[in-house]
Coordinates of N, CA, C and O in Angstrom, one line a residue:
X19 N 0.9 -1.2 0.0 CA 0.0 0.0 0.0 C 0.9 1.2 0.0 O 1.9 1.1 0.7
X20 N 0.8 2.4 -0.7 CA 1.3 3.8 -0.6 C 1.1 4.1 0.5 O 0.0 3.9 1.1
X21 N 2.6 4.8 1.1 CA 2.0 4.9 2.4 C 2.4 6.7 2.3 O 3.4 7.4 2.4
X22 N 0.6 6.9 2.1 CA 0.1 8.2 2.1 C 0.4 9.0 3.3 O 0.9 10.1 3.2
X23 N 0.0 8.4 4.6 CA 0.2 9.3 5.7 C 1.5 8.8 6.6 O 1.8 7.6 6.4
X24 N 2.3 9.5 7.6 CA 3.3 9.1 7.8 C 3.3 8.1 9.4 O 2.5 7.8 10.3
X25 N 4.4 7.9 9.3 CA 4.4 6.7 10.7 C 4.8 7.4 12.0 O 5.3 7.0 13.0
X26 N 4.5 8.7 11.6 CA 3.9 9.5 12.8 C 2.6 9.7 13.3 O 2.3 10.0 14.4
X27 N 2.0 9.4 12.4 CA 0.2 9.6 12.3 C -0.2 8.3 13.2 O -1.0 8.1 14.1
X28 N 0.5 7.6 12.6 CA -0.1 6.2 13.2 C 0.4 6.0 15.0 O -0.1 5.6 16.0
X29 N 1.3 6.5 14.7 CA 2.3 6.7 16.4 C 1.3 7.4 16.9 O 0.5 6.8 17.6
X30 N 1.0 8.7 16.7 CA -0.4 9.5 17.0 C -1.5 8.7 17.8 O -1.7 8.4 19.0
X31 N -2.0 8.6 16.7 CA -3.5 7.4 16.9 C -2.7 6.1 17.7 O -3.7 5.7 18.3
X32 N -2.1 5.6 17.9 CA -1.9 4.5 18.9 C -1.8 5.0 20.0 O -2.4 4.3 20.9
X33 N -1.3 6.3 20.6 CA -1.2 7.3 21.7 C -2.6 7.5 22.1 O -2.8 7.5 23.3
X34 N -3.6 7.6 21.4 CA -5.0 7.9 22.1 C -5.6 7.1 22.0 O -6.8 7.4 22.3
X35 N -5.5 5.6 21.7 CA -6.1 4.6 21.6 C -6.0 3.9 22.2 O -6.8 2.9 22.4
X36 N -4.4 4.1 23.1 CA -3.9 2.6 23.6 C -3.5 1.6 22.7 O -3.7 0.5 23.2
X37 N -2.9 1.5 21.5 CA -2.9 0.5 20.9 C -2.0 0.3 20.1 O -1.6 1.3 19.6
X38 N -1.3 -0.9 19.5 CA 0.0 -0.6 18.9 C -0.3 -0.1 17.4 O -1.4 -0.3 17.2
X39 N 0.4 0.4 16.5 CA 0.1 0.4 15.3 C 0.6 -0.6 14.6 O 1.5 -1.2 15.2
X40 N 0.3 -0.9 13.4 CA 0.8 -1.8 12.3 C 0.3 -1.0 10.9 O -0.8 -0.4 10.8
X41 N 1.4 -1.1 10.0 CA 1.0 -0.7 9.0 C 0.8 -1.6 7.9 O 1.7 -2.4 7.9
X42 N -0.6 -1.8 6.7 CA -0.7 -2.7 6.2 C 0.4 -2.7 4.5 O 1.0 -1.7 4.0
X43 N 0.4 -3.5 4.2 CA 1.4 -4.0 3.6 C 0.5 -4.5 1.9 O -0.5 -5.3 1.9
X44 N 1.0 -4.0 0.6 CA 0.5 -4.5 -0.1 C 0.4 -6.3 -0.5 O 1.4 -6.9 -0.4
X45 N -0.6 -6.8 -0.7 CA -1.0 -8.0 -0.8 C -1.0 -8.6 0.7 O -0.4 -9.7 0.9
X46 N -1.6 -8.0 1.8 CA -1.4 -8.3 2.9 C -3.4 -8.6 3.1 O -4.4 -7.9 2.8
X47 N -3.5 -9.6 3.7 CA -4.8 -9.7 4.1 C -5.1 -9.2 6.0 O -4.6 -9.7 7.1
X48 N -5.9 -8.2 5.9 CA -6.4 -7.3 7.2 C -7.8 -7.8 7.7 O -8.8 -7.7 7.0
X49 N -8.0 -8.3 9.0 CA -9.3 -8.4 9.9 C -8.9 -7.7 10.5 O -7.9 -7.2 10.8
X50 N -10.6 -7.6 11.3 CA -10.7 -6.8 12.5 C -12.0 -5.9 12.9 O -13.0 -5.9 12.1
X51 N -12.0 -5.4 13.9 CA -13.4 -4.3 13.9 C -13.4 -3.4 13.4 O -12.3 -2.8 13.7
X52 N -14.2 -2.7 12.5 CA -14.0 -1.0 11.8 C -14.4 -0.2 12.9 O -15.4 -0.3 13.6
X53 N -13.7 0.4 13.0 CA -13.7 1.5 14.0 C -14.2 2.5 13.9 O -15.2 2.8 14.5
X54 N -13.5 3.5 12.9 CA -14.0 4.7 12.7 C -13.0 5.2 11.8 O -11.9 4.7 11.7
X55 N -13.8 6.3 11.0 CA -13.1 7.0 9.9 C -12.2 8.3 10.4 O -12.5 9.2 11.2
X56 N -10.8 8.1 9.9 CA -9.9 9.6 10.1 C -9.6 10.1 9.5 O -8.4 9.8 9.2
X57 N -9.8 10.7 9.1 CA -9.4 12.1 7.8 C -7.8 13.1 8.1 O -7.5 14.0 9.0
X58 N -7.2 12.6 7.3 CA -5.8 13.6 6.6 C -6.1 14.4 5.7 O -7.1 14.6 5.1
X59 N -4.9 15.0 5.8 CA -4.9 15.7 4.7 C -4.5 15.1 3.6 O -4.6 15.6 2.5
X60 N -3.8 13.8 3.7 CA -3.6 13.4 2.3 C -4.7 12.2 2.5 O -4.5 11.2 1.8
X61 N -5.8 12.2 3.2 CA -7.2 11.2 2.8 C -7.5 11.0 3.7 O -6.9 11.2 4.8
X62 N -9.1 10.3 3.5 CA -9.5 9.2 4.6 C -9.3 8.1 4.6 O -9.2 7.4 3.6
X63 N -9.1 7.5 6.3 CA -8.4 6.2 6.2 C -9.8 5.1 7.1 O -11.0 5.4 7.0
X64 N -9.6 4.7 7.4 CA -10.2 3.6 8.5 C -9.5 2.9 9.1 O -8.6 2.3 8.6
X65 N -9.9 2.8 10.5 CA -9.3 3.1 11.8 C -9.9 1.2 12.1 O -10.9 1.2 12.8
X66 N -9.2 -0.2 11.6 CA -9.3 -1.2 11.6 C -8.8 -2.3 12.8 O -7.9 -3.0 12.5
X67 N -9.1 -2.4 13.9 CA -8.5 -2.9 15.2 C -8.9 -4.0 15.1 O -10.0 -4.3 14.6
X68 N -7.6 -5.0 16.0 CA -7.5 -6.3 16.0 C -6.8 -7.0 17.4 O -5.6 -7.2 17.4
X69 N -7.3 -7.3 18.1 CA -6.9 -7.7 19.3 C -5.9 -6.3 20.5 O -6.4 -5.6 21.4
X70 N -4.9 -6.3 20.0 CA -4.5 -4.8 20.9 C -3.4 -4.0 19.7 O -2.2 -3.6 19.9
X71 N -4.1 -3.8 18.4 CA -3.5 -3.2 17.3 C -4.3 -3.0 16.6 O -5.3 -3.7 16.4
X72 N -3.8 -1.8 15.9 CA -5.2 -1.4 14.7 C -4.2 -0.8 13.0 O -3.0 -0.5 13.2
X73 N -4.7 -0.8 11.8 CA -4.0 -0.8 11.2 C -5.2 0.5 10.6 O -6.4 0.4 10.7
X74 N -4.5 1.6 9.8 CA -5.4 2.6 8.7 C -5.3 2.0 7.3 O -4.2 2.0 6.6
X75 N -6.4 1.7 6.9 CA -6.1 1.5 5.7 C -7.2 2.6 4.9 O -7.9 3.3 5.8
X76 N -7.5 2.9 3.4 CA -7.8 4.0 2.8 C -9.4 3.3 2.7 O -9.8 2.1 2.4
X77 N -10.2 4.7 3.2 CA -11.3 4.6 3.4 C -12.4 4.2 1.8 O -12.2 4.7 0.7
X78 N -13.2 3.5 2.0 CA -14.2 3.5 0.9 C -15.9 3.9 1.5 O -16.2 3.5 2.6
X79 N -16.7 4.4 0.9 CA -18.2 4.6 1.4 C -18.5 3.1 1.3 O -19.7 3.2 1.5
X80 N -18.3 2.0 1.2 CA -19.1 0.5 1.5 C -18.4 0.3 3.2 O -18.7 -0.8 3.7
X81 N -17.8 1.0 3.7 CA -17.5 0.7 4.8 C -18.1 1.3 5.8 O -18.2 0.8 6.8
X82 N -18.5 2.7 5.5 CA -19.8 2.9 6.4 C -20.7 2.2 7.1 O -21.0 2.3 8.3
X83 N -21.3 1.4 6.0 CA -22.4 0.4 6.5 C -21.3 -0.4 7.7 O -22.0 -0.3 8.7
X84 N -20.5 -0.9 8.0 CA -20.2 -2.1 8.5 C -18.9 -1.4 9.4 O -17.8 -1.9 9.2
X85 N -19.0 -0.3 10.3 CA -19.1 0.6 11.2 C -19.2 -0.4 12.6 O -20.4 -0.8 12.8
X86 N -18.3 -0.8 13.5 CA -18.3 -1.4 14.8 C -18.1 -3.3 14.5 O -17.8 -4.2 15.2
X87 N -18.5 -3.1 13.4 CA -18.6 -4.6 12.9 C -17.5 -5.6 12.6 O -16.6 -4.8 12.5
X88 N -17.0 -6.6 12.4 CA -15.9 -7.8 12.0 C -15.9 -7.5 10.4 O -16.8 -8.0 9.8
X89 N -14.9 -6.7 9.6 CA -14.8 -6.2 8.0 C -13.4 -7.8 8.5 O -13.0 -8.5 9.5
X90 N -13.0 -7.8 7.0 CA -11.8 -8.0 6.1 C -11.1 -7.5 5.0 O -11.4 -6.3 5.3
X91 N -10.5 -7.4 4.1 CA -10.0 -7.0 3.1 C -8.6 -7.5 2.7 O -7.7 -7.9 3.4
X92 N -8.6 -7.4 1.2 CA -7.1 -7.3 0.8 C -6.3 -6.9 0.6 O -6.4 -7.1 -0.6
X93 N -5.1 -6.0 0.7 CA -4.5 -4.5 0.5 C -4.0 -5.2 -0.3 O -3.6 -6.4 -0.2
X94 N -4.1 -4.2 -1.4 CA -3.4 -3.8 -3.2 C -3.3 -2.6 -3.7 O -4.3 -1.9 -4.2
X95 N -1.9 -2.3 -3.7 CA -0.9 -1.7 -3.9 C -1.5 -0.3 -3.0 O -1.4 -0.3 -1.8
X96 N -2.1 1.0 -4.0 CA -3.0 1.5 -2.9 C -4.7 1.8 -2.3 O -5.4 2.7 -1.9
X97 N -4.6 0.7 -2.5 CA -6.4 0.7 -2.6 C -6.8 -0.9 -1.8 O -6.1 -1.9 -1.8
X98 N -7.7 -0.7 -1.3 CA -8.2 -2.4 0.0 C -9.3 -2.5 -0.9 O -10.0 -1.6 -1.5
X99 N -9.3 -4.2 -1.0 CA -10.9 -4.9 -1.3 C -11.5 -5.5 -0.1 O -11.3 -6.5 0.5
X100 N -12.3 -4.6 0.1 CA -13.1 -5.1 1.2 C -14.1 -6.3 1.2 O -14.8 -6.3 0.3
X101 N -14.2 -7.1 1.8 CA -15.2 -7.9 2.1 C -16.3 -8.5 2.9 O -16.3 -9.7 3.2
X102 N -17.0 -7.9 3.2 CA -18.5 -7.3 3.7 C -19.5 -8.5 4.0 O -20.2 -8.5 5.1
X103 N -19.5 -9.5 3.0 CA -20.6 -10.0 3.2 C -20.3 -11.7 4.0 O -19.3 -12.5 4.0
X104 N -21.2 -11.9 4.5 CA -21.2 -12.8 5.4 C -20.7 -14.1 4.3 O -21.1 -14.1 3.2
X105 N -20.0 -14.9 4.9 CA -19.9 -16.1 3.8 C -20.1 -17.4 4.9 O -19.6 -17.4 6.0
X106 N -20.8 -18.4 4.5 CA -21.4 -19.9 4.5 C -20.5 -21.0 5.0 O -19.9 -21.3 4.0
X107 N -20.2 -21.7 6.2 CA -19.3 -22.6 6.0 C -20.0 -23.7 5.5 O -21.2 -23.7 5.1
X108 N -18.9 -24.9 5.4 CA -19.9 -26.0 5.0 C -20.9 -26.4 5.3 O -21.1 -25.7 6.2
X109 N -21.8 -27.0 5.2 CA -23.1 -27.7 5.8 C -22.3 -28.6 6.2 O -21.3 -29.0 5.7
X110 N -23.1 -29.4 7.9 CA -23.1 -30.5 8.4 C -23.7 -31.3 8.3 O -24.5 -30.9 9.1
X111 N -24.2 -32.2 7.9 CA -25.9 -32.9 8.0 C -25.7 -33.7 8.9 O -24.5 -33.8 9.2
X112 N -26.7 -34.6 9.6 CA -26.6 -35.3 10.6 C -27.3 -36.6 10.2 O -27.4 -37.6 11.0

C-alpha cells in the first residue's frame, strides 16, 4: 500500500487509543473491527483494530455500512478490497 500518511500519524493514533500500530502492507490480508473513519490531509483512512493493534487503511463509502462490525479485506498496492458479506461454512448434515 502507498503509504500516504506518515508513521507518525499512526504513532499519534496509537497514543489515544492505547494500541500498537501496524502498517498494512500491499498483498497483505487485514481483519478486525471498523472503527471509525480519520481524515488527513492526504485522505481518509479507517481506523481497523484487531486484538491490541489497529491498522489505517484508505477509506471507501461500503464501509460505512459495517461501522463497529468484524470487515476483512485485501490490501493492493494503494487501494483495499473489502469484504463485507457474510460467507457460509460447510453444511453438516446429521
Amino acid at each position: 500500500m502507498g503509504r500516504t500518511y506518515s508513521g507518525e500519524t499512526g504513532k499519534k493514533l496509537a497514543r489515544q487509543h492505547g494500541l500498537n500500530f501496524r502498517m498494512a502492507e500491499s498483498g497483505e490480508r487485514i481483519s478486525g473491527t471498523s472503527v471509525s473513519p480519520c481524515s488527513w490531509s492526504s485522505g481518509k483512512y479507517a481506523l481497523v483494530e484487531r486484538s491490541r493493534e489497529f491498522t489505517l487503511v484508505p477509506w471507501r463509502p461500503v464501509i460505512e455500512k459495517a461501522l463497529g462490525r468484524q470487515v476483512s479485506g485485501l490490501v493492493r498496492g494503494s487501494g483495499i478490497f473489502w469484504d463485507l458479506g457474510r460467507k457460509r461454512g460447510p453444511v453438516i448434515s446429521t
